[in-house]
CSV table of N, CA and C in Angstrom, one decimal:
chain,number,residue,atom,x,y,z
A,15,UNK,N,0.9,-1.1,-0.6
A,15,UNK,CA,0.3,-0.1,0.3
A,15,UNK,C,0.9,1.5,0.3
A,16,UNK,N,0.4,2.3,-1.0
A,16,UNK,CA,1.5,3.3,-1.3
A,16,UNK,C,0.3,3.9,-0.3
A,17,UNK,N,1.4,5.4,0.5
A,17,UNK,CA,0.5,6.3,0.7
A,17,UNK,C,0.9,8.1,0.8
A,18,UNK,N,0.3,8.2,-0.8
A,18,UNK,CA,0.5,9.5,-1.2
A,18,UNK,C,-0.5,10.4,-0.4
A,19,UNK,N,0.0,11.8,-0.2
A,19,UNK,CA,-0.6,12.9,0.5
A,19,UNK,C,-1.4,13.5,-0.5
A,20,UNK,N,0.2,14.1,-1.4
A,20,UNK,CA,-0.4,15.2,-2.1
A,20,UNK,C,0.5,15.0,-3.6
A,21,UNK,N,0.3,15.4,-4.3
A,21,UNK,CA,0.1,15.5,-6.0
A,21,UNK,C,0.1,17.1,-6.4
A,22,UNK,N,1.2,17.6,-7.5
A,22,UNK,CA,1.5,18.2,-7.6
A,22,UNK,C,2.0,18.2,-9.4
A,23,UNK,N,2.1,19.2,-10.3
A,23,UNK,CA,3.0,18.8,-11.5
A,23,UNK,C,3.8,20.2,-11.3
A,24,UNK,N,4.7,19.8,-12.6
A,24,UNK,CA,5.6,20.0,-12.7
A,24,UNK,C,5.8,20.0,-14.7
A,25,UNK,N,5.4,21.0,-15.1
A,25,UNK,CA,5.9,20.9,-16.6
A,25,UNK,C,5.2,19.8,-17.4
A,26,UNK,N,5.0,18.9,-17.6
A,26,UNK,CA,4.0,17.7,-18.3
A,26,UNK,C,4.3,16.7,-17.4
A,27,UNK,N,4.5,16.5,-15.8
A,27,UNK,CA,5.2,15.4,-15.1
A,27,UNK,C,4.5,16.0,-14.6
A,28,UNK,N,3.7,14.4,-13.9
A,28,UNK,CA,2.7,14.5,-12.3
A,28,UNK,C,4.5,14.6,-10.7
A,29,UNK,N,4.3,14.4,-10.1
A,29,UNK,CA,5.2,14.7,-8.4
A,29,UNK,C,4.4,14.5,-7.5
A,30,UNK,N,4.5,13.3,-7.3
A,30,UNK,CA,4.1,12.6,-6.2
A,30,UNK,C,4.7,12.4,-5.4
A,31,UNK,N,4.4,13.0,-3.5
A,31,UNK,CA,5.0,12.6,-2.4
A,31,UNK,C,4.8,12.3,-1.7
A,32,UNK,N,6.2,11.5,-0.3
A,32,UNK,CA,5.5,11.0,0.2
A,32,UNK,C,6.0,11.1,1.7
A,33,UNK,N,5.6,10.8,2.7
A,33,UNK,CA,5.9,11.2,3.6
A,33,UNK,C,5.6,13.1,3.6
A,34,UNK,N,4.1,13.1,3.4
A,34,UNK,CA,3.5,14.4,3.7
A,34,UNK,C,1.8,14.2,3.9
A,35,UNK,N,1.4,14.2,5.3
A,35,UNK,CA,1.7,16.2,6.4
A,35,UNK,C,3.5,15.1,7.6
A,36,UNK,N,3.2,13.6,7.4
A,36,UNK,CA,3.2,12.9,8.4
A,36,UNK,C,4.8,12.1,7.9
A,37,UNK,N,6.1,12.9,8.4
A,37,UNK,CA,7.3,12.1,7.9
A,37,UNK,C,7.2,10.4,7.9
A,38,UNK,N,7.8,9.8,7.3
A,38,UNK,CA,8.3,8.9,7.1
A,38,UNK,C,9.6,7.9,6.9
A,39,UNK,N,10.1,7.4,7.4
A,39,UNK,CA,11.5,7.0,7.1
A,39,UNK,C,11.8,6.4,6.7
A,40,UNK,N,10.1,4.6,5.4
A,40,UNK,CA,10.7,4.8,4.6
A,40,UNK,C,10.1,5.3,3.0
A,41,UNK,N,10.3,6.5,3.6
A,41,UNK,CA,10.0,7.6,1.9
A,41,UNK,C,10.3,7.2,1.1
A,42,UNK,N,11.2,6.5,1.2
A,42,UNK,CA,12.7,6.8,-0.3
A,42,UNK,C,12.0,4.4,-1.0
A,43,UNK,N,12.5,4.3,0.1
A,43,UNK,CA,11.4,2.7,-0.5
A,43,UNK,C,10.4,2.9,-1.0
A,44,UNK,N,9.1,3.4,-0.6
A,44,UNK,CA,7.5,3.5,-0.7
A,44,UNK,C,7.6,4.1,-1.8
A,45,UNK,N,8.6,5.8,-2.8
A,45,UNK,CA,8.9,6.0,-3.8
A,45,UNK,C,9.2,5.1,-5.2
A,46,UNK,N,10.3,4.4,-4.6
A,46,UNK,CA,10.8,3.0,-5.4
A,46,UNK,C,10.1,2.1,-5.7
A,47,UNK,N,9.0,1.6,-5.2
A,47,UNK,CA,8.1,0.8,-5.1
A,47,UNK,C,7.2,1.5,-6.1
A,48,UNK,N,6.3,2.2,-5.4
A,48,UNK,CA,5.6,3.5,-6.6
A,48,UNK,C,6.0,3.4,-7.8
A,49,UNK,N,7.7,3.4,-8.0
A,49,UNK,CA,8.0,3.9,-8.8
A,49,UNK,C,7.6,2.6,-10.3
A,50,UNK,N,8.3,1.6,-9.8
A,50,UNK,CA,8.6,0.6,-10.3
A,50,UNK,C,6.6,-0.6,-10.4
A,51,UNK,N,5.8,-0.3,-9.7
A,51,UNK,CA,4.7,-0.4,-9.9
A,51,UNK,C,4.3,0.5,-11.3
A,52,UNK,N,4.3,1.9,-11.4
A,52,UNK,CA,4.1,2.0,-12.2
A,52,UNK,C,4.3,2.1,-13.5
A,53,UNK,N,6.0,2.2,-13.8
A,53,UNK,CA,6.2,1.1,-14.9
A,53,UNK,C,6.0,-0.5,-15.0
A,54,UNK,N,5.2,-1.6,-14.4
A,54,UNK,CA,4.8,-2.9,-14.3
A,54,UNK,C,3.3,-2.6,-15.4
A,55,UNK,N,2.5,-1.1,-15.1
A,55,UNK,CA,1.4,-1.1,-15.3
A,55,UNK,C,1.1,-0.2,-16.5
A,56,UNK,N,2.4,0.4,-17.3
A,56,UNK,CA,2.2,0.6,-17.9
A,56,UNK,C,2.7,0.1,-19.2
A,57,UNK,N,3.6,-1.0,-19.2
A,57,UNK,CA,3.7,-1.7,-19.4
A,57,UNK,C,2.2,-2.7,-19.8
A,58,UNK,N,1.2,-3.0,-18.8
A,58,UNK,CA,0.5,-4.1,-19.6
A,58,UNK,C,-0.5,-2.7,-20.3
A,59,UNK,N,-0.4,-1.6,-20.0
A,59,UNK,CA,-1.1,-0.8,-20.3
A,59,UNK,C,-0.9,-0.8,-21.8
A,60,UNK,N,0.2,-0.8,-22.6
A,60,UNK,CA,0.4,-0.5,-23.7
A,60,UNK,C,0.0,-2.2,-24.2
A,61,UNK,N,0.3,-3.1,-23.7
A,61,UNK,CA,0.0,-4.2,-24.2
A,61,UNK,C,-1.5,-4.2,-24.8
A,62,UNK,N,-2.4,-3.4,-23.9
A,62,UNK,CA,-3.6,-4.6,-23.9
A,62,UNK,C,-4.0,-3.4,-25.0
A,63,UNK,N,-3.8,-2.1,-25.0
A,63,UNK,CA,-3.7,-0.8,-26.1
A,63,UNK,C,-3.3,-1.7,-27.6
A,64,UNK,N,-1.6,-2.0,-27.3
A,64,UNK,CA,-1.8,-2.6,-28.6
A,64,UNK,C,-2.5,-4.0,-30.1
A,65,UNK,N,-3.1,-4.9,-28.0
A,65,UNK,CA,-4.1,-5.8,-28.4
A,65,UNK,C,-5.5,-5.3,-28.8
A,66,UNK,N,-6.1,-4.3,-28.4
A,66,UNK,CA,-7.1,-3.8,-28.6
A,66,UNK,C,-7.6,-2.7,-29.9
A,67,UNK,N,-6.0,-1.8,-30.0
A,67,UNK,CA,-7.1,-0.5,-31.4
A,67,UNK,C,-5.4,-1.1,-32.5
A,68,UNK,N,-4.8,-1.8,-31.6
A,68,UNK,CA,-3.4,-2.0,-33.2
A,68,UNK,C,-2.2,-1.6,-32.4
A,69,UNK,N,-1.2,-2.0,-33.4
A,69,UNK,CA,0.1,-1.9,-32.3
A,69,UNK,C,0.5,-0.5,-33.4
A,70,UNK,N,0.0,0.8,-33.5
A,70,UNK,CA,0.8,2.3,-33.8
A,70,UNK,C,0.4,2.9,-32.2
A,71,UNK,N,-0.5,2.1,-31.0
A,71,UNK,CA,-1.0,2.5,-29.9
A,71,UNK,C,-0.8,2.5,-28.4
A,72,UNK,N,-0.1,1.8,-28.7
A,72,UNK,CA,1.4,1.3,-28.2
A,72,UNK,C,2.5,1.6,-27.9
A,73,UNK,N,2.2,3.0,-28.5
A,73,UNK,CA,4.2,4.1,-28.5
A,73,UNK,C,3.4,4.8,-27.8
A,74,UNK,N,3.9,4.6,-25.8
A,74,UNK,CA,3.8,5.3,-25.2
A,74,UNK,C,4.7,4.9,-24.5
A,75,UNK,N,5.6,6.4,-24.0
A,75,UNK,CA,6.4,6.4,-23.0
A,75,UNK,C,6.2,7.1,-21.9
A,76,UNK,N,6.8,6.2,-20.7
A,76,UNK,CA,7.0,6.7,-19.6
A,76,UNK,C,8.5,7.6,-18.9
A,77,UNK,N,8.7,8.6,-17.8
A,77,UNK,CA,9.5,8.8,-17.4
A,77,UNK,C,9.1,9.1,-16.0
A,78,UNK,N,10.4,8.7,-14.8
A,78,UNK,CA,10.3,8.1,-13.5
A,78,UNK,C,11.6,8.5,-13.1
A,79,UNK,N,11.5,9.8,-12.4
A,79,UNK,CA,12.9,9.6,-11.4
A,79,UNK,C,12.9,10.3,-10.3
A,80,UNK,N,13.5,9.7,-9.7
A,80,UNK,CA,13.4,10.4,-8.4
A,80,UNK,C,14.2,11.2,-7.5
A,81,UNK,N,13.2,11.7,-6.2
A,81,UNK,CA,14.4,12.9,-5.8
A,81,UNK,C,14.0,12.8,-4.0
A,82,UNK,N,14.9,13.0,-3.0
A,82,UNK,CA,14.4,13.5,-1.9
A,82,UNK,C,15.1,14.3,-1.1
A,83,UNK,N,14.1,15.2,-0.5
A,83,UNK,CA,14.8,16.3,0.6
A,83,UNK,C,13.6,17.3,0.6
A,84,UNK,N,14.4,17.8,1.6
A,84,UNK,CA,12.7,19.2,2.1
A,84,UNK,C,12.0,19.7,1.8
A,85,UNK,N,10.6,20.1,2.3
A,85,UNK,CA,9.6,20.9,1.3
A,85,UNK,C,8.9,21.6,2.0
A,86,UNK,N,7.7,22.9,1.5
A,86,UNK,CA,6.9,23.2,2.2
A,86,UNK,C,6.0,22.8,1.2
A,87,UNK,N,4.9,22.4,2.1
A,87,UNK,CA,3.5,22.6,1.3
A,87,UNK,C,2.6,23.6,2.0
A,88,UNK,N,1.9,23.9,0.9
A,88,UNK,CA,0.0,24.5,1.1
A,88,UNK,C,-0.4,24.8,0.3
A,89,UNK,N,-1.6,26.0,0.4
A,89,UNK,CA,-2.6,25.7,-0.5
A,89,UNK,C,-2.6,27.4,-0.6
A,90,UNK,N,-2.5,27.9,-2.2
A,90,UNK,CA,-2.3,29.3,-2.1
A,90,UNK,C,-4.2,29.4,-2.9
A,91,UNK,N,-4.7,30.3,-2.2
A,91,UNK,CA,-5.6,31.2,-2.7
A,91,UNK,C,-5.8,32.1,-3.4
A,92,UNK,N,-7.1,32.3,-3.9
A,92,UNK,CA,-7.1,33.2,-5.1
A,92,UNK,C,-8.3,32.3,-6.1
A,93,UNK,N,-8.6,33.3,-7.4
A,93,UNK,CA,-9.1,32.7,-8.3
A,93,UNK,C,-9.6,31.1,-8.3
A,94,UNK,N,-8.9,30.2,-7.8
A,94,UNK,CA,-8.6,28.9,-7.8
A,94,UNK,C,-8.0,28.1,-6.6
A,95,UNK,N,-8.1,27.9,-6.1
A,95,UNK,CA,-7.3,27.3,-4.6
A,95,UNK,C,-6.4,26.4,-5.2
A,96,UNK,N,-6.1,25.9,-4.9
A,96,UNK,CA,-4.5,24.8,-5.4
A,96,UNK,C,-3.6,24.4,-4.3
A,97,UNK,N,-3.2,22.9,-4.6
A,97,UNK,CA,-1.8,22.7,-3.0
A,97,UNK,C,-1.0,23.2,-4.4
A,98,UNK,N,0.1,23.0,-3.4
A,98,UNK,CA,1.7,23.8,-4.2
A,98,UNK,C,2.5,23.5,-2.8
A,99,UNK,N,3.2,23.2,-3.5
A,99,UNK,CA,4.7,22.2,-3.1
A,99,UNK,C,5.8,23.2,-3.6
A,100,UNK,N,6.8,24.3,-2.6
A,100,UNK,CA,7.7,25.1,-2.6
A,100,UNK,C,8.9,23.9,-2.4
A,101,UNK,N,10.3,24.5,-2.3
A,101,UNK,CA,11.6,24.0,-1.7
A,101,UNK,C,12.2,23.9,-2.8
A,102,UNK,N,13.9,24.0,-2.2
A,102,UNK,CA,14.7,23.7,-3.6
A,102,UNK,C,14.7,21.6,-3.8
A,103,UNK,N,13.9,21.6,-3.0
A,103,UNK,CA,14.0,19.9,-3.3
A,103,UNK,C,12.6,20.0,-4.9
A,104,UNK,N,11.9,20.9,-4.7
A,104,UNK,CA,11.4,21.1,-5.8
A,104,UNK,C,11.7,21.3,-7.7
A,105,UNK,N,12.8,22.3,-6.8
A,105,UNK,CA,13.0,23.4,-7.6
A,105,UNK,C,14.2,22.5,-8.8
A,106,UNK,N,14.9,21.1,-7.5
A,106,UNK,CA,15.8,20.5,-8.5
A,106,UNK,C,14.5,19.6,-9.3
A,107,UNK,N,13.9,18.5,-8.6
A,107,UNK,CA,13.0,18.7,-9.6
A,107,UNK,C,12.3,18.3,-11.5
A,108,UNK,N,11.8,20.0,-11.1
A,108,UNK,CA,11.1,20.5,-12.0
A,108,UNK,C,12.1,20.8,-12.7
A,109,UNK,N,13.8,21.2,-12.6
A,109,UNK,CA,14.8,21.2,-13.3
A,109,UNK,C,15.9,20.4,-14.2
A,110,UNK,N,15.1,18.9,-13.8
A,110,UNK,CA,15.7,17.7,-14.2
A,110,UNK,C,14.4,17.3,-14.7
A,111,UNK,N,13.3,17.2,-14.7
A,111,UNK,CA,12.0,17.1,-16.1
A,111,UNK,C,12.0,18.4,-17.1
A,112,UNK,N,13.4,19.2,-17.0
A,112,UNK,CA,12.7,20.0,-18.2
A,112,UNK,C,14.2,19.5,-19.1
A,113,UNK,N,14.8,18.8,-18.2
A,113,UNK,CA,16.2,18.6,-19.0
A,113,UNK,C,16.1,17.1,-20.2
């Protein structure tokens, strides 16, 4: 069981967070298992699409990166309230995603 409380987007990627709001000693292991399961599900989905819709439809790609460090989280209010992550860890992840 993966316990993810928060996620957000950087560019065209989702960012999943483990250890918020309650810290977890096994946050890195939890995220690595989540990444492994995402890859397995991606492979299964691609195969199903190829069988159902034809070989061209299974050409999907997935990128996964892991980064660990301190962050600050909060809700930004405005026209559309949204949850946001802040800090060097999030900035590093965004830079890695864009390269």
